[in-house]
Coordinates of C-alpha atoms and ligand atoms in Angstrom, one line a residue:
M88 CA 210.0 63.3 61.3
H89 CA 211.3 66.5 59.8
F90 CA 213.2 67.2 56.6
K91 CA 216.4 69.2 56.7
L92 CA 217.6 70.6 53.4
Q93 CA 220.9 72.2 52.5
P94 CA 220.5 74.8 49.7
G95 CA 221.5 74.3 46.1
G96 CA 222.3 71.3 44.0
A97 CA 220.9 69.9 40.8
L98 CA 218.8 66.8 39.9
K99 CA 220.5 64.3 37.6
G100 CA 220.0 60.7 36.6
E101 CA 216.9 58.5 36.4
V102 CA 214.0 57.8 38.8
R103 CA 210.9 55.8 38.8
V104 CA 208.5 57.3 41.4
P105 CA 205.9 55.1 43.2
G106 CA 202.6 54.0 41.6
D107 CA 199.7 56.2 41.0
K108 CA 197.6 56.7 44.1
S109 CA 194.2 57.2 42.3
I110 CA 194.7 54.1 40.2
S111 CA 195.9 52.0 43.2
H112 CA 192.8 52.8 45.2
R113 CA 190.5 51.9 42.3
A114 CA 192.4 48.7 41.5
I115 CA 191.7 47.3 44.9
M116 CA 188.1 48.4 44.9
L117 CA 187.2 47.0 41.4
G118 CA 189.4 43.9 41.9
A119 CA 187.5 43.1 45.1
L120 CA 184.1 43.4 43.4
A121 CA 185.1 41.4 40.3
E122 CA 184.5 37.7 39.6
G123 CA 187.9 36.0 39.6
T124 CA 191.5 37.0 40.6
S125 CA 193.1 40.3 39.5
R126 CA 196.9 40.8 39.7
V127 CA 198.1 44.4 40.2
E128 CA 201.7 45.5 39.5
G129 CA 203.2 48.8 40.5
F130 CA 200.7 49.2 43.4
L131 CA 201.4 52.3 45.6
E132 CA 202.6 51.0 48.9
G133 CA 201.7 54.3 50.5
E134 CA 199.4 54.6 53.6
D135 CA 196.4 55.9 51.6
A136 CA 196.2 53.0 49.2
L137 CA 197.1 50.5 52.0
A138 CA 194.1 51.9 54.1
T139 CA 191.8 51.0 51.2
L140 CA 193.4 47.6 50.9
A141 CA 192.9 47.0 54.7
A142 CA 189.2 48.1 54.4
F143 CA 188.5 45.4 51.8
R144 CA 190.3 42.8 53.8
A145 CA 188.1 43.8 56.7
M146 CA 185.1 43.1 54.4
G147 CA 186.2 39.6 53.8
V148 CA 188.3 40.0 50.6
A149 CA 191.4 37.8 50.4
I150 CA 194.3 40.1 49.2
E151 CA 197.9 38.9 48.9
G152 CA 200.7 41.4 49.1
P153 CA 201.8 44.0 48.5
V154 CA 205.2 42.6 47.8
A155 CA 207.4 44.9 45.8
G156 CA 204.3 46.5 44.3
S157 CA 202.5 43.3 43.5
V158 CA 199.1 42.6 44.9
T159 CA 196.7 39.7 44.1
V160 CA 193.0 40.4 44.8
H161 CA 190.6 37.5 45.0
G162 CA 187.4 39.1 43.9
V163 CA 184.2 38.2 45.7
G164 CA 181.7 39.5 43.1
M165 CA 179.4 42.5 43.3
H166 CA 177.4 41.0 46.2
G167 CA 180.2 39.2 48.1
L168 CA 181.4 41.8 50.5
Q169 CA 180.8 41.1 54.2
A170 CA 180.0 43.4 57.1
P171 CA 183.4 44.6 58.5
G172 CA 182.4 44.3 62.2
K173 CA 184.3 47.5 63.1
P174 CA 184.6 51.0 61.6
L175 CA 186.7 51.2 58.5
D176 CA 189.6 53.6 59.1
L177 CA 190.6 55.3 55.8
G178 CA 193.5 57.3 57.5
N179 CA 194.3 60.4 55.5
A180 CA 192.6 59.3 52.3
G181 CA 189.8 61.4 50.9
T182 CA 189.7 59.3 47.8
G183 CA 189.3 56.1 49.8
M184 CA 186.5 57.5 51.9
R185 CA 184.6 59.3 49.1
L186 CA 184.7 56.3 46.7
L187 CA 183.9 53.8 49.4
C188 CA 180.8 55.9 50.3
G189 CA 179.4 55.2 46.9
L190 CA 180.2 51.6 46.9
L191 CA 178.9 50.9 50.4
A192 CA 175.7 52.9 50.1
G193 CA 174.4 50.0 47.9
Q194 CA 175.5 47.1 50.2
A195 CA 173.2 44.9 52.3
F196 CA 175.1 45.7 55.5
D197 CA 175.7 48.8 57.6
T198 CA 179.2 50.4 57.8
E199 CA 181.0 53.2 59.6
L200 CA 183.8 55.2 58.0
T201 CA 186.4 57.2 59.9
G202 CA 189.9 58.7 59.4
D203 CA 192.6 60.8 60.8
A204 CA 192.2 64.4 62.1
S205 CA 192.7 65.9 58.6
L206 CA 190.2 63.5 56.9
C207 CA 187.7 64.1 59.7
S208 CA 187.8 67.8 58.9
R209 CA 187.1 67.4 55.2
P210 CA 183.7 67.9 53.6
M211 CA 181.7 64.8 52.8
G212 CA 178.4 66.6 52.1
R213 CA 179.5 66.7 48.5
V214 CA 179.0 62.9 48.3
I215 CA 176.2 62.6 50.9
E216 CA 174.0 64.8 48.8
P217 CA 173.9 62.8 45.5
L218 CA 173.9 59.5 47.4
T219 CA 170.9 60.7 49.4
K220 CA 169.1 61.6 46.2
M221 CA 169.8 58.0 45.0
G222 CA 168.1 56.7 48.1
A223 CA 171.1 56.1 50.5
D224 CA 170.9 56.7 54.2
I225 CA 174.2 58.3 55.5
R226 CA 174.7 60.1 58.8
S227 CA 177.7 62.3 59.4
A228 CA 179.2 64.4 62.2
A229 CA 178.5 68.1 62.3
G230 CA 179.0 70.0 59.0
G231 CA 178.9 66.8 56.9
R232 CA 182.3 65.7 58.3
P233 CA 183.4 62.1 59.1
P234 CA 182.8 59.8 60.8
L235 CA 180.1 58.6 58.6
S236 CA 177.4 55.9 59.2
I237 CA 176.0 54.2 56.1
R238 CA 172.8 52.2 56.5
G239 CA 172.8 49.1 54.3
G240 CA 169.8 47.3 52.7
R241 CA 168.6 50.3 50.6
Q242 CA 167.6 49.9 47.0
L243 CA 169.3 52.8 45.2
Q244 CA 167.8 54.5 42.1
G245 CA 169.9 55.8 39.3
I246 CA 169.8 59.6 39.0
H247 CA 171.2 62.4 36.7
Y248 CA 173.5 64.5 38.8
D249 CA 175.1 67.8 37.8
L250 CA 178.3 68.0 39.7
P251 CA 178.5 71.3 41.5
M252 CA 182.3 71.2 41.4
A253 CA 184.9 69.6 39.2
S254 CA 185.6 66.5 41.4
A255 CA 186.7 63.1 40.2
Q256 CA 186.0 61.8 43.7
V257 CA 182.4 62.8 43.6
K258 CA 181.9 61.7 40.0
S259 CA 183.5 58.3 40.9
C260 CA 181.4 58.0 44.1
C261 CA 178.2 58.4 42.0
L262 CA 179.3 56.0 39.3
L263 CA 180.2 53.3 41.9
A264 CA 176.8 53.7 43.6
G265 CA 175.3 53.5 40.1
L266 CA 176.7 50.0 39.8
Y267 CA 174.2 49.0 42.6
S268 CA 171.3 51.3 41.4
A269 CA 168.2 50.5 39.4
G270 CA 168.4 52.0 36.0
R271 CA 170.9 54.5 34.6
T272 CA 173.2 56.8 36.6
T273 CA 174.5 59.9 34.7
V274 CA 176.9 62.5 36.0
T275 CA 177.6 65.8 34.3
E276 CA 180.9 67.4 35.0
P277 CA 181.5 71.2 34.9
A278 CA 185.0 70.5 33.6
P279 CA 186.9 67.3 32.8
T280 CA 188.5 65.6 35.8
R281 CA 190.6 62.4 36.0
D282 CA 188.8 59.5 34.3
H283 CA 190.5 56.5 35.9
T284 CA 187.2 55.1 37.3
E285 CA 185.6 55.1 33.8
R286 CA 188.7 53.6 32.2
M287 CA 189.1 50.9 34.8
L288 CA 185.4 50.0 34.8
R289 CA 185.7 49.4 31.1
G290 CA 188.9 47.4 31.7
F291 CA 186.9 45.1 34.0
G292 CA 184.3 44.7 31.3
Y293 CA 181.7 47.1 32.6
P294 CA 180.1 49.4 29.9
V295 CA 180.5 53.1 30.7
E296 CA 179.3 55.8 28.2
S297 CA 181.2 59.1 28.0
N298 CA 179.5 61.7 25.9
G299 CA 181.2 65.1 26.1
N300 CA 180.9 66.1 29.8
E301 CA 178.3 63.4 30.6
I302 CA 179.3 60.0 31.9
S303 CA 176.8 57.3 32.5
L304 CA 176.3 53.6 33.3
R305 CA 173.4 51.2 34.0
G306 CA 173.3 49.4 37.3
G307 CA 173.1 45.7 37.9
G308 CA 176.1 44.5 35.8
G309 CA 179.2 42.5 36.9
L310 CA 182.9 43.0 36.7
R311 CA 185.4 40.5 35.2
A312 CA 188.8 40.2 37.0
C313 CA 191.7 41.7 35.0
D314 CA 195.4 42.4 35.5
I315 CA 196.4 46.0 36.1
E316 CA 199.8 47.7 35.7
V317 CA 199.8 50.9 37.7
P318 CA 202.0 53.6 36.1
A319 CA 204.2 55.9 38.2
D320 CA 202.2 58.8 39.7
I321 CA 202.5 62.0 37.8
S322 CA 201.6 63.8 41.0
S323 CA 204.7 62.4 42.7
A324 CA 206.8 62.9 39.5
T325 CA 205.7 66.6 39.7
F326 CA 208.2 67.3 42.6
F327 CA 211.0 66.2 40.2
L328 CA 209.6 68.1 37.2
V329 CA 209.6 71.3 39.2
G330 CA 212.9 70.5 41.0
A331 CA 214.8 69.9 37.8
S332 CA 213.2 72.9 36.1
I333 CA 214.3 75.3 38.8
A334 CA 217.8 73.9 39.6
P335 CA 220.6 75.0 37.2
G336 CA 222.5 72.0 35.8
S337 CA 219.6 69.5 36.2
D338 CA 218.8 66.8 33.6
L339 CA 216.5 64.1 34.8
L340 CA 214.6 61.2 33.3
L341 CA 211.4 60.1 35.0
R342 CA 210.5 56.6 34.0
H343 CA 207.0 55.1 33.2
V344 CA 204.9 58.0 34.3
G345 CA 201.1 58.0 33.8
I346 CA 200.3 60.8 31.3
N347 CA 196.5 60.4 31.2
P348 CA 195.3 63.7 29.6
T349 CA 193.1 64.4 32.6
R350 CA 196.2 64.5 34.7
T351 CA 198.8 66.4 32.6
G352 CA 197.9 70.0 33.5
V353 CA 201.2 70.3 35.3
I354 CA 203.2 69.6 32.1
T355 CA 201.1 72.1 30.2
I356 CA 201.5 74.8 32.9
L357 CA 205.2 74.2 33.4
Q358 CA 205.8 74.3 29.6
L359 CA 203.8 77.6 29.4
M360 CA 206.3 78.9 32.0
G361 CA 209.2 77.9 29.8
A362 CA 210.1 74.5 31.2
D363 CA 212.1 72.1 29.1
I364 CA 210.0 68.9 29.3
T365 CA 210.0 66.2 26.7
L366 CA 207.8 63.1 26.6
L367 CA 209.6 60.0 25.3
N368 CA 208.6 56.5 24.4
E369 CA 204.8 57.2 24.7
R370 CA 202.8 54.0 25.0
E371 CA 199.6 52.6 26.5
V372 CA 199.7 50.2 29.4
G373 CA 196.5 48.6 30.6
G374 CA 194.2 51.4 29.2
E375 CA 196.3 54.2 30.6
P376 CA 198.8 56.3 28.6
V377 CA 202.4 56.2 29.9
A378 CA 205.7 57.9 28.9
D379 CA 209.2 58.5 30.1
I380 CA 209.7 62.2 30.8
R381 CA 213.0 64.1 30.4
V382 CA 213.2 67.4 32.2
R383 CA 216.1 69.8 32.0
H384 CA 216.7 73.1 33.8
A385 CA 215.3 76.1 32.1
P386 CA 214.6 79.7 33.1
L387 CA 210.9 80.0 34.0
R388 CA 208.6 83.0 33.6
G389 CA 205.4 83.9 35.5
I390 CA 202.1 83.3 33.8
E391 CA 198.4 83.6 34.2
I392 CA 197.5 79.9 34.8
P393 CA 194.7 79.0 32.3
V394 CA 191.6 78.2 34.3
E395 CA 190.7 75.1 32.3
Q396 CA 194.0 73.6 33.4
V397 CA 193.1 73.8 37.1
P398 CA 191.2 70.5 37.5
L399 CA 193.9 68.8 35.4
A400 CA 196.6 69.8 37.8
I401 CA 194.7 70.1 41.1
D402 CA 197.1 68.1 43.2
E403 CA 200.2 69.7 41.6
F404 CA 199.7 73.3 42.7
P405 CA 201.8 73.3 45.8
A406 CA 204.8 72.3 43.6
I407 CA 203.7 74.7 40.8
F408 CA 203.8 77.5 43.4
I409 CA 207.5 76.8 44.1
A410 CA 208.1 77.0 40.3
A411 CA 206.3 80.3 40.3
A412 CA 208.4 81.5 43.2
C413 CA 211.5 80.8 41.2
A414 CA 210.2 82.3 37.9
R415 CA 210.8 85.7 36.5
G416 CA 207.7 87.9 36.9
R417 CA 204.2 87.3 38.3
T418 CA 202.1 84.1 38.3
V419 CA 198.4 84.4 38.9
L420 CA 196.1 81.5 39.8
H421 CA 192.3 81.8 39.9
G422 CA 189.5 79.2 40.0
A423 CA 191.3 76.9 42.4
G424 CA 189.1 77.2 45.5
E425 CA 189.1 73.4 45.8
L426 CA 192.7 73.7 47.1
R427 CA 191.2 75.0 50.3
V428 CA 189.6 71.6 51.1
K429 CA 192.5 69.2 50.3
E430 CA 194.6 67.5 53.0
S431 CA 195.2 71.0 54.3
D432 CA 194.1 74.5 53.0
R433 CA 196.8 74.4 50.4
I434 CA 196.5 78.1 49.5
A435 CA 197.0 79.2 53.1
A436 CA 199.7 76.6 53.9
M437 CA 201.7 77.4 50.8
A438 CA 201.3 81.2 51.3
E439 CA 202.6 80.9 54.9
G440 CA 205.7 78.9 53.7
L441 CA 206.4 81.3 50.9
D442 CA 206.2 84.2 53.4
T443 CA 208.8 82.4 55.5
L444 CA 211.1 82.1 52.5
G445 CA 210.5 85.8 51.7
V446 CA 208.6 85.2 48.5
C447 CA 206.1 88.0 47.8
N448 CA 202.6 86.6 47.4
E449 CA 198.9 87.6 47.8
V450 CA 196.3 85.1 48.8
L451 CA 193.0 85.2 46.8
D452 CA 189.8 83.4 47.8
D453 CA 190.2 81.0 44.9
G454 CA 193.9 81.2 44.2
I455 CA 197.1 83.2 44.7
V456 CA 199.4 85.7 43.1
I457 CA 203.1 84.9 43.4
D458 CA 206.0 87.3 42.4
G459 CA 209.0 85.2 41.6
G460 CA 212.4 86.2 43.1
E461 CA 215.0 85.0 45.5
L462 CA 214.2 82.3 48.0
G463 CA 215.5 82.6 51.6
S464 CA 215.6 80.0 54.3
G465 CA 213.6 79.0 57.4
V466 CA 211.4 76.6 59.1
I467 CA 208.2 75.5 57.3
A468 CA 205.0 74.2 58.8
T469 CA 203.3 71.5 56.7
Y470 CA 200.0 71.2 58.4
H471 CA 200.6 67.4 58.1
D472 CA 200.1 67.7 54.3
H473 CA 202.4 65.4 52.3
R474 CA 202.4 67.7 49.2
I475 CA 203.2 70.8 51.2
A476 CA 206.2 68.9 52.7
M477 CA 207.6 67.7 49.4
S478 CA 207.1 71.1 47.7
F479 CA 209.2 73.0 50.2
A480 CA 211.8 70.2 50.1
I481 CA 212.4 70.8 46.4
A482 CA 212.4 74.6 47.0
A483 CA 215.7 74.1 48.7
L484 CA 217.3 73.6 45.3
R485 CA 217.0 77.4 44.9
A486 CA 217.1 78.5 48.6
G487 CA 219.5 81.0 50.1
G488 CA 220.1 78.9 53.2
E489 CA 219.0 75.8 55.1
I490 CA 215.3 74.9 55.1
T491 CA 213.7 72.7 57.8
V492 CA 210.3 71.2 56.8
R493 CA 208.5 70.1 60.0
D494 CA 206.2 67.1 60.5
C495 CA 206.8 65.2 57.3
D496 CA 205.4 61.8 58.4
H497 CA 202.4 62.2 56.0
V498 CA 204.8 62.1 53.0
A499 CA 204.3 58.3 53.4
T500 CA 200.6 58.6 52.4
S501 CA 201.5 59.1 48.8
F502 CA 205.3 58.8 48.4
P503 CA 207.1 56.4 50.7
G504 CA 210.8 56.7 50.3
F505 CA 210.7 60.3 48.9
D506 CA 213.8 61.5 50.8
E507 CA 215.9 58.5 49.7
L508 CA 214.9 58.7 46.1
A509 CA 215.4 62.5 46.0
R510 CA 218.8 62.2 47.7
G511 CA 219.8 59.7 45.1
V512 CA 219.3 62.2 42.3
G513 CA 220.9 65.2 44.0
L514 CA 218.5 66.8 46.6
R515 CA 220.5 67.7 49.7
I516 CA 217.9 66.2 52.1
S517 CA 218.3 64.4 55.4
T518 CA 215.7 63.5 58.1
T519 CA 215.6 64.2 61.8
G520 CA 213.3 63.1 64.6
G521 CA 210.7 60.4 64.0
Ligands
S3P681 C1 191.3 62.1 43.3 C2 190.6 63.2 42.9 C3 191.0 64.6 43.3 C4 192.4 64.6 43.9 C5 192.7 63.5 44.8 C6 192.5 62.2 44.1 C7 190.8 60.8 42.8 O1 190.2 65.0 44.4 O2 192.7 65.9 44.5 O3 194.0 63.6 45.3 O4 191.6 59.8 42.9 O5 189.7 60.7 42.3 P1 188.8 65.8 44.0 O6 187.9 64.9 43.4 O7 188.3 66.3 45.4 O8 189.2 67.0 43.2

């Protein structure tokens, strides 16, 4: 399936984008391990979260739904999972695989984890290393890539692990293994990353201590079922924040968006660039802060992106690069080497697409320099990465001609219905093929 985009237009009206991907994965995982029944509303019915749901069904957890974002998880308790009897296929989902590694390392049974071509090219050594230190036995394909074989029946030991990179997936993996470990597991972060695991564990009644950049828990406790309302995903809202910012005449309201401070780097960065973004009706829902966000067109200027904002906006950079391409002056990003190991090498994939549109840019090892200017037209390769596809779709709002974005099926991993929702508020998008 490809996107075809006619140039120009403005974004107007109201939208509620689908549920948060990170929170949806975690809701299934913790709901499955809890005692009792957890009801989840606003669940992301995207392929990534559905792959996690299917994995827990394969391990004997009864899960009803999703029906219109509602899921009911009948928890089996900390020791109630059953051997799946076949490899668990996590599709495209790095979060699903890395968090599951932690959870499965402490089970009584063996498991195999696999995924699609993109996931099978992503580094898993970053989770295998701390888990091995905890006593896990995990085999991988060459270079620490999936598929992974996890031997069960190992008694894990809590450790103190200094994360070598700012990664919420690695932190969460260690904490989830820590649930099954003897003694205390402590993780030190080099910089704050999304804290949904910590918040949700507490919501399920599990004590987690956060002390500056140290997070720790003691193994051997239990989880109590609870109800979860998943906010709209700020990472999906980002395409509209950028789209409305760059398109003259835009005025858009994004409803019920998660604004957890470990996720709002994109708002900070866009505001530094001059964006007109206002948070309205701020409230807390199920332990996560939420707001409606109004965004109106404003002229943007290039900036040096503050390095401390990088982990807080890590999934939003493809769209931020489009904002930079439409800004006056130069935008410089450093400290974002992690972008090279996402669903694609997002620095290389974005640079290639910006080249196609005639946007001057220079690739750095750990970032990029983008000189804002006019956007042309052309055919964009997505490398099967959902966020590359949606970023170039919104670029059309300021393009000089038609943009074709090739191979957009993966958009359904995080944002099913993107084209319809975006068309409804003014993006001139249609689909071909598929
Ligand atoms: C996620 C953490 C981030 C992010 C990913 C979701 C999570 O990955 O890019 O989309 O839910 O914990 P890293 O931990 O690799 O930075």
